[in-house]
Every structure is written in C-alpha cells, then in structure tokens.
PDB file of C-alpha atoms in Angstrom:
ATOM      1  CA  MET A  18      -0.400 -14.336 -22.668  1.00 89.00           C
ATOM      2  CA  LYS A  19      -2.458 -11.971 -20.439  1.00 92.00           C
ATOM      3  CA  GLU A  20      -1.781  -8.511 -21.337  1.00 95.00           C
ATOM      4  CA  ILE A  21      -2.613  -5.448 -18.877  1.00 94.00           C
ATOM      5  CA  ASN A  22      -2.528  -1.575 -19.767  1.00 96.00           C
ATOM      6  CA  ALA A  23      -0.820   0.360 -17.068  1.00 93.00           C
ATOM      7  CA  MET A  24       0.286   3.316 -18.857  1.00 95.00           C
ATOM      8  CA  GLY A  25      -0.928   6.402 -17.301  1.00 92.00           C
ATOM      9  CA  HIS A  26      -0.414   4.587 -13.846  1.00 87.00           C
ATOM     10  CA  ALA A  27       2.079   5.620 -10.983  1.00 80.00           C
ATOM     11  CA  CYS A  28       3.236   3.445  -8.767  1.00 75.00           C
ATOM     12  CA  PRO A  29       2.611   1.667  -7.206  1.00 79.00           C
ATOM     13  CA  ARG A  30      -0.702   0.460  -9.785  1.00 86.00           C
ATOM     14  CA  PRO A  31       1.261  -1.068 -12.387  1.00 90.00           C
ATOM     15  CA  VAL A  32       2.480  -4.017  -9.910  1.00 88.00           C
ATOM     16  CA  ILE A  33       0.042  -3.673  -7.753  1.00 87.00           C
ATOM     17  CA  MET A  34      -2.798  -4.489 -11.477  1.00 90.00           C
ATOM     18  CA  THR A  35      -0.393  -7.069 -12.542  1.00 92.00           C
ATOM     19  CA  LYS A  36       0.203  -9.213  -9.321  1.00 88.00           C
ATOM     20  CA  LYS A  37      -4.088  -8.817  -8.741  1.00 88.00           C
ATOM     21  CA  ALA A  38      -4.288 -10.144 -12.253  1.00 90.00           C
ATOM     22  CA  ILE A  39      -1.826 -12.918 -11.558  1.00 89.00           C
ATOM     23  CA  VAL A  40      -2.853 -14.133  -8.264  1.00 85.00           C
ATOM     24  CA  GLU A  41      -6.950 -13.684  -9.511  1.00 86.00           C
ATOM     25  CA  GLU A  42      -6.615 -15.611 -12.964  1.00 89.00           C
ATOM     26  CA  ASN A  43      -3.629 -17.554 -11.840  1.00 88.00           C
ATOM     27  CA  LEU A  44      -1.362 -16.660 -14.878  1.00 89.00           C
ATOM     28  CA  GLU A  45       1.813 -17.586 -16.092  1.00 90.00           C
ATOM     29  CA  GLU A  46       2.567 -15.194 -18.655  1.00 94.00           C
ATOM     30  CA  VAL A  47       1.624 -11.805 -18.342  1.00 95.00           C
ATOM     31  CA  LEU A  48       2.954  -8.408 -20.574  1.00 95.00           C
ATOM     32  CA  VAL A  49       2.618  -5.553 -18.861  1.00 96.00           C
ATOM     33  CA  LYS A  50       2.596  -2.218 -20.677  1.00 96.00           C
ATOM     34  CA  VAL A  51       4.249   0.678 -18.585  1.00 94.00           C
ATOM     35  CA  ASP A  52       5.678   4.692 -19.762  1.00 94.00           C
ATOM     36  CA  ASN A  53       8.192   4.994 -17.092  1.00 88.00           C
ATOM     37  CA  GLU A  54      11.565   3.269 -15.848  1.00 86.00           C
ATOM     38  CA  ILE A  55      10.837   2.995 -12.676  1.00 83.00           C
ATOM     39  CA  ALA A  56       7.498   1.164 -13.317  1.00 88.00           C
ATOM     40  CA  THR A  57       9.149  -1.575 -15.874  1.00 91.00           C
ATOM     41  CA  GLU A  58      12.551  -1.724 -12.454  1.00 86.00           C
ATOM     42  CA  ASN A  59       8.997  -2.190  -9.859  1.00 84.00           C
ATOM     43  CA  LEU A  60       7.245  -4.623 -11.735  1.00 92.00           C
ATOM     44  CA  SER A  61      10.924  -6.435 -12.779  1.00 91.00           C
ATOM     45  CA  LYS A  62      11.221  -6.976  -8.680  1.00 85.00           C
ATOM     46  CA  MET A  63       8.007  -7.857  -7.594  1.00 85.00           C
ATOM     47  CA  ALA A  64       8.627 -11.279 -10.894  1.00 88.00           C
ATOM     48  CA  GLU A  65      11.572 -11.801  -8.797  1.00 86.00           C
ATOM     49  CA  GLN A  66       9.438 -12.304  -5.682  1.00 81.00           C
ATOM     50  CA  LEU A  67       6.171 -14.335  -7.131  1.00 85.00           C
ATOM     51  CA  GLY A  68       9.040 -16.462  -9.194  1.00 88.00           C
ATOM     52  CA  PHE A  69       8.144 -15.090 -12.720  1.00 91.00           C
ATOM     53  CA  SER A  70      10.955 -13.741 -15.122  1.00 93.00           C
ATOM     54  CA  ALA A  71      11.112 -10.340 -16.728  1.00 93.00           C
ATOM     55  CA  GLU A  72      12.240  -9.584 -20.084  1.00 95.00           C
ATOM     56  CA  VAL A  73      12.309  -5.286 -20.400  1.00 95.00           C
ATOM     57  CA  ASN A  74      11.182  -3.880 -23.781  1.00 95.00           C
ATOM     58  CA  LYS A  75      11.663   0.143 -24.421  1.00 94.00           C
ATOM     59  CA  ILE A  76       9.544   0.845 -26.995  1.00 94.00           C
ATOM     60  CA  SER A  77       9.846   4.871 -26.844  1.00 94.00           C
ATOM     61  CA  ASN A  78      10.400   6.712 -23.976  1.00 92.00           C
ATOM     62  CA  ALA A  79       7.109   6.234 -22.780  1.00 93.00           C
ATOM     63  CA  GLU A  80       6.320   3.303 -23.935  1.00 95.00           C
ATOM     64  CA  TYR A  81       8.054   0.058 -21.859  1.00 95.00           C
ATOM     65  CA  GLU A  82       6.635  -3.671 -22.433  1.00 95.00           C
ATOM     66  CA  VAL A  83       7.574  -6.154 -19.092  1.00 95.00           C
ATOM     67  CA  VAL A  84       6.502  -9.346 -20.345  1.00 96.00           C
ATOM     68  CA  MET A  85       7.036 -12.289 -17.029  1.00 94.00           C
ATOM     69  CA  ASN A  86       6.564 -16.070 -17.277  1.00 93.00           C
ATOM     70  CA  LYS A  87       6.582 -17.629 -14.428  1.00 90.00           C
ATOM     71  CA  LYS A  88       9.797 -19.842 -13.665  1.00 87.00           C
ATOM     72  CA  GLU A  89       9.476 -23.663 -14.123  1.00 80.00           C
ATOM     73  CA  GLY A  90       9.334 -25.140 -10.631  1.00 67.00           C
ATOM     74  CA  VAL A  91       7.771 -23.026  -9.137  1.00 59.00           C
ATOM     75  CA  CYS A  92       4.612 -23.520  -6.916  1.00 57.00           C
ATOM     76  CA  SER A  93       1.032 -21.442  -7.636  1.00 52.00           C
ATOM     77  CA  ILE A  94       0.464 -17.707  -6.057  1.00 51.00           C
ATOM     78  CA  MET A  95      -2.277 -19.544  -3.943  1.00 43.00           C
ATOM     79  CA  GLU A  96      -0.749 -22.078  -2.733  1.00 45.00           C
ATOM     80  CA  ILE A  97       2.334 -19.828  -0.588  1.00 44.00           C
ATOM     81  CA  GLN A  98       0.937 -19.234   2.299  1.00 44.00           C
ATOM     82  CA  PRO A  99       0.891 -15.824   4.514  1.00 43.00           C
ATOM     83  CA  GLU A 100       3.321 -15.252   8.063  1.00 45.00           C
ATOM     84  CA  THR A 101       0.644 -14.819  10.154  1.00 50.00           C
ATOM     85  CA  ASP A 102       2.079 -12.195  12.613  1.00 81.00           C
ATOM     86  CA  GLU A 103      -0.545  -9.951  13.519  1.00 91.00           C
ATOM     87  CA  PHE A 104       1.140  -6.399  12.717  1.00 95.00           C
ATOM     88  CA  ILE A 105       0.383  -2.290  13.503  1.00 96.00           C
ATOM     89  CA  VAL A 106       0.688   0.753  10.813  1.00 97.00           C
ATOM     90  CA  VAL A 107       1.706   3.680  12.587  1.00 97.00           C
ATOM     91  CA  PHE A 108       1.393   7.797  10.728  1.00 97.00           C
ATOM     92  CA  SER A 109       2.986   9.958  12.419  1.00 96.00           C
ATOM     93  CA  SER A 110       2.854  12.902   9.900  1.00 96.00           C
ATOM     94  CA  ASN A 111       0.831  13.346   6.809  1.00 96.00           C
ATOM     95  CA  GLU A 112       3.727  13.167   4.916  1.00 95.00           C
ATOM     96  CA  LEU A 113       6.161  10.245   3.866  1.00 92.00           C
ATOM     97  CA  GLY A 114       9.866  10.833   4.173  1.00 87.00           C
ATOM     98  CA  GLY A 115      11.139  14.318   4.535  1.00 82.00           C
ATOM     99  CA  GLY A 116      11.100  15.573   0.302  1.00 87.00           C
ATOM    100  CA  GLU A 117       9.276  18.565  -1.173  1.00 93.00           C
ATOM    101  CA  GLU A 118       5.720  18.874   0.357  1.00 93.00           C
ATOM    102  CA  SER A 119       3.441  17.646  -2.171  1.00 93.00           C
ATOM    103  CA  PHE A 120       5.044  15.062  -3.870  1.00 94.00           C
ATOM    104  CA  SER A 121       6.092  13.633   0.024  1.00 94.00           C
ATOM    105  CA  LYS A 122       2.153  13.859   0.583  1.00 94.00           C
ATOM    106  CA  THR A 123       1.419  12.072  -3.196  1.00 94.00           C
ATOM    107  CA  LEU A 124       3.916   9.457  -1.168  1.00 93.00           C
ATOM    108  CA  LEU A 125       1.974   8.591   1.097  1.00 95.00           C
ATOM    109  CA  ASN A 126      -1.166   8.090  -1.042  1.00 95.00           C
ATOM    110  CA  GLY A 127       0.863   5.763  -2.887  1.00 94.00           C
ATOM    111  CA  PHE A 128       1.661   4.236  -0.110  1.00 95.00           C
ATOM    112  CA  VAL A 129      -2.398   3.453   1.985  1.00 97.00           C
ATOM    113  CA  TYR A 130      -3.299   2.842  -1.322  1.00 95.00           C
ATOM    114  CA  ALA A 131      -0.403   0.271  -1.523  1.00 93.00           C
ATOM    115  CA  LEU A 132      -2.177  -1.469   2.180  1.00 95.00           C
ATOM    116  CA  THR A 133      -5.150  -1.692   0.665  1.00 95.00           C
ATOM    117  CA  GLU A 134      -3.486  -4.477  -1.573  1.00 90.00           C
ATOM    118  CA  GLN A 135      -1.889  -6.300   0.149  1.00 90.00           C
ATOM    119  CA  ASP A 136      -2.273 -10.603   1.326  1.00 86.00           C
ATOM    120  CA  ARG A 137      -2.603  -9.521   4.965  1.00 91.00           C
ATOM    121  CA  VAL A 138      -3.552  -5.844   6.707  1.00 94.00           C
ATOM    122  CA  PRO A 139      -2.855  -4.629   9.841  1.00 96.00           C
ATOM    123  CA  LYS A 140      -4.535  -5.186  12.692  1.00 96.00           C
ATOM    124  CA  TYR A 141      -4.517  -1.816  13.443  1.00 97.00           C
ATOM    125  CA  VAL A 142      -3.351   1.602  11.664  1.00 98.00           C
ATOM    126  CA  VAL A 143      -2.782   4.810  13.505  1.00 98.00           C
ATOM    127  CA  CYS A 144      -2.451   7.988  13.858  1.00 98.00           C
ATOM    128  CA  TYR A 145      -1.026  10.531  15.860  1.00 97.00           C
ATOM    129  CA  ASN A 146       0.134  14.022  15.298  1.00 97.00           C
ATOM    130  CA  LYS A 147       0.031  15.214  12.051  1.00 97.00           C
ATOM    131  CA  GLY A 148      -0.734  11.616  10.606  1.00 97.00           C
ATOM    132  CA  VAL A 149      -3.819  12.795  11.963  1.00 98.00           C
ATOM    133  CA  GLU A 150      -5.286  14.595   8.705  1.00 98.00           C
ATOM    134  CA  ILE A 151      -5.258  11.046   6.844  1.00 98.00           C
ATOM    135  CA  THR A 152      -8.146   9.749   8.889  1.00 98.00           C
ATOM    136  CA  THR A 153      -9.917  13.560   9.047  1.00 98.00           C
ATOM    137  CA  ILE A 154      -9.088  16.214   5.693  1.00 97.00           C
ATOM    138  CA  ASN A 155      -7.350  13.570   3.435  1.00 97.00           C
ATOM    139  CA  GLU A 156      -9.777  12.286   1.251  1.00 97.00           C
ATOM    140  CA  LYS A 157      -7.589  10.125  -0.831  1.00 96.00           C
ATOM    141  CA  THR A 158      -6.777   8.698   2.238  1.00 97.00           C
ATOM    142  CA  VAL A 159      -9.898   8.597   3.932  1.00 98.00           C
ATOM    143  CA  GLU A 160     -11.095   6.836   0.824  1.00 98.00           C
ATOM    144  CA  ASP A 161      -8.645   3.564   1.232  1.00 97.00           C
ATOM    145  CA  LEU A 162      -8.644   3.684   4.717  1.00 98.00           C
ATOM    146  CA  LYS A 163     -12.192   2.536   4.678  1.00 98.00           C
ATOM    147  CA  VAL A 164     -11.170  -0.173   2.304  1.00 97.00           C
ATOM    148  CA  LEU A 165      -8.688  -1.594   5.310  1.00 97.00           C
ATOM    149  CA  GLU A 166     -11.110  -0.698   7.333  1.00 97.00           C
ATOM    150  CA  GLN A 167     -14.161  -3.205   5.719  1.00 97.00           C
ATOM    151  CA  LYS A 168     -10.811  -5.661   5.531  1.00 96.00           C
ATOM    152  CA  GLY A 169     -10.785  -5.892   9.529  1.00 96.00           C
ATOM    153  CA  THR A 170      -8.398  -3.480  10.422  1.00 97.00           C
ATOM    154  CA  GLU A 171      -9.137  -0.974  13.198  1.00 97.00           C
ATOM    155  CA  ILE A 172      -8.711   2.688  12.644  1.00 98.00           C
ATOM    156  CA  LEU A 173      -7.487   4.839  15.896  1.00 97.00           C
ATOM    157  CA  SER A 174      -6.270   8.565  15.404  1.00 97.00           C
ATOM    158  CA  CYS A 175      -5.084  10.231  19.072  1.00 95.00           C
ATOM    159  CA  GLY A 176      -7.477  12.479  20.223  1.00 92.00           C
ATOM    160  CA  LEU A 177      -5.300  14.705  22.218  1.00 91.00           C
ATOM    161  CA  CYS A 178      -4.011  15.711  18.121  1.00 95.00           C
ATOM    162  CA  LEU A 179      -6.905  15.821  16.875  1.00 96.00           C
ATOM    163  CA  GLU A 180      -8.258  18.525  19.310  1.00 93.00           C
ATOM    164  CA  ASN A 181      -4.678  20.119  18.344  1.00 95.00           C
ATOM    165  CA  TYR A 182      -4.875  20.431  15.054  1.00 97.00           C
ATOM    166  CA  GLY A 183      -9.081  21.372  14.981  1.00 97.00           C
ATOM    167  CA  LEU A 184      -9.560  17.939  13.683  1.00 97.00           C
ATOM    168  CA  LYS A 185     -11.566  17.010  16.521  1.00 93.00           C
ATOM    169  CA  GLU A 186     -14.914  17.808  14.181  1.00 96.00           C
ATOM    170  CA  LYS A 187     -13.611  16.691  11.276  1.00 97.00           C
ATOM    171  CA  LEU A 188     -12.459  12.360  11.728  1.00 97.00           C
ATOM    172  CA  LYS A 189     -13.989  10.441   9.302  1.00 98.00           C
ATOM    173  CA  ILE A 190     -12.802   7.301   9.582  1.00 98.00           C
ATOM    174  CA  GLY A 191     -11.936   4.493  12.927  1.00 97.00           C
ATOM    175  CA  THR A 192     -12.503   6.342  16.372  1.00 95.00           C
ATOM    176  CA  ALA A 193     -10.230   8.273  19.061  1.00 94.00           C
ATOM    177  CA  THR A 194      -7.710   7.181  21.345  1.00 92.00           C
ATOM    178  CA  ASN A 195      -5.085   7.824  23.342  1.00 88.00           C
ATOM    179  CA  MET A 196      -1.495   7.737  24.175  1.00 89.00           C
ATOM    180  CA  TYR A 197      -1.333   5.392  26.629  1.00 82.00           C
ATOM    181  CA  ARG A 198      -3.249   2.351  23.657  1.00 87.00           C
ATOM    182  CA  ILE A 199      -0.709   3.841  21.195  1.00 93.00           C
ATOM    183  CA  CYS A 200       1.826   3.486  23.481  1.00 89.00           C
ATOM    184  CA  GLU A 201       0.160  -0.328  24.329  1.00 86.00           C
ATOM    185  CA  LEU A 202      -0.383  -1.177  20.793  1.00 92.00           C
ATOM    186  CA  GLN A 203       3.296  -0.254  19.869  1.00 92.00           C
ATOM    187  CA  LEU A 204       4.651  -2.605  22.247  1.00 89.00           C
ATOM    188  CA  LYS A 205       2.647  -5.503  21.439  1.00 89.00           C
ATOM    189  CA  TYR A 206       2.537  -5.815  17.672  1.00 91.00           C
ATOM    190  CA  LYS A 207       5.105  -6.060  15.479  1.00 92.00           C
ATOM    191  CA  THR A 208       4.659  -2.316  14.634  1.00 92.00           C
ATOM    192  CA  VAL A 209       5.761  -0.548  10.715  1.00 93.00           C
ATOM    193  CA  LYS A 210       6.110   3.618  11.016  1.00 93.00           C
ATOM    194  CA  PRO A 211       6.407   4.585   6.816  1.00 91.00           C
ATOM    195  CA  CYS A 212       6.877   8.490   8.251  1.00 80.00           C
TER     196      CYS A 212
END
C-alpha cells in the first residue's frame, strides 16, 4: 500500500498529491496522512469520483489517516476519457468569494494552483478588473499561470484594466487584450468564472 504524507498541506494539495500518485503509479491502495478533517472529507469525495472506497481513521485532533481502496470492476483511471469541450477561465477579482480579504486571496491562489493540476486545462485564462493582479503583482499566481501557459493555455489581461490600476508595466505573464476580445471569448467558449 502506497503511503502519502500530506501533513501540513492545505487544501487542495492533499487531494492533488493523492490523485497524481494514483494516476501516475496506477495505484489500487493508498494511505494518506493529513492533519485536518476537511482534507479527509475532500479525499473521501475524490475517492468516490475515482471509484475508490475511503475509510477515515482519526488518530488525534491533528492527525488523520484516509485509507483508499479501488472498488472491484472499476476501470483504470488512465482509461477514463476526459471531455473534449474547450473552456476558458475568467477572473474579475483578486479574491475568491466575498469573505475576509486575506483568506479570499489565499483561496484564489489555491484555485489557480488547482487549475494547473487538472487533467484538462483551459484554452484561455482571461483577467479583467482587479483580476489583472494575478498576472502582475501576485507572484504565486504568476508562477502557476506560467505552468498553465506551458501546457498550452493562453493568458490574457484587459489592457484598459492594467492601465487603470497602474499595472501595465508590471504584466509578467501573457498579453494584454481588449474588452471586445474578452466578450468574444466568453460567447464562444464554455466559461468558468470563479470570481
């Protein structure tokens, strides 16, 4: 049984680490160590999606083990064909959700990182309004967007927005575009808009 130590890793890293190991090593049994209950819930949901059973063992308030076993009759993860529909992801804010500011920014960082770990990546990432901060001054998201770009995603930021926020000279990933192009892309492709 493969053991994955995800202690100290915040969501979504434990799920990403586990799924990557299952897919790359074609695993049928996995034991994942985490330090919070939310991670156990997310791992259990992922297990169900992948055709695994999940048993959660609470060792202490800061230590849990999730044992995952592949169910009989489930095809290999590698045999599951992804959907072929192309999509774009649009960011209009530097935060995810409307909660406490620093936490909302942390959630946005996690979402952009999680995009890099998906089996399917967006055709475009489009940023406008305060969303242009993720292509300019947010070093974490800039690095993750570079990973997406290497996988074929085109990164676009609204030029007017960059100028409005004084970020035109700070664009670190992708190119500037205009609102006509942004509108055109949202009408043409399935659009995922997390914020």
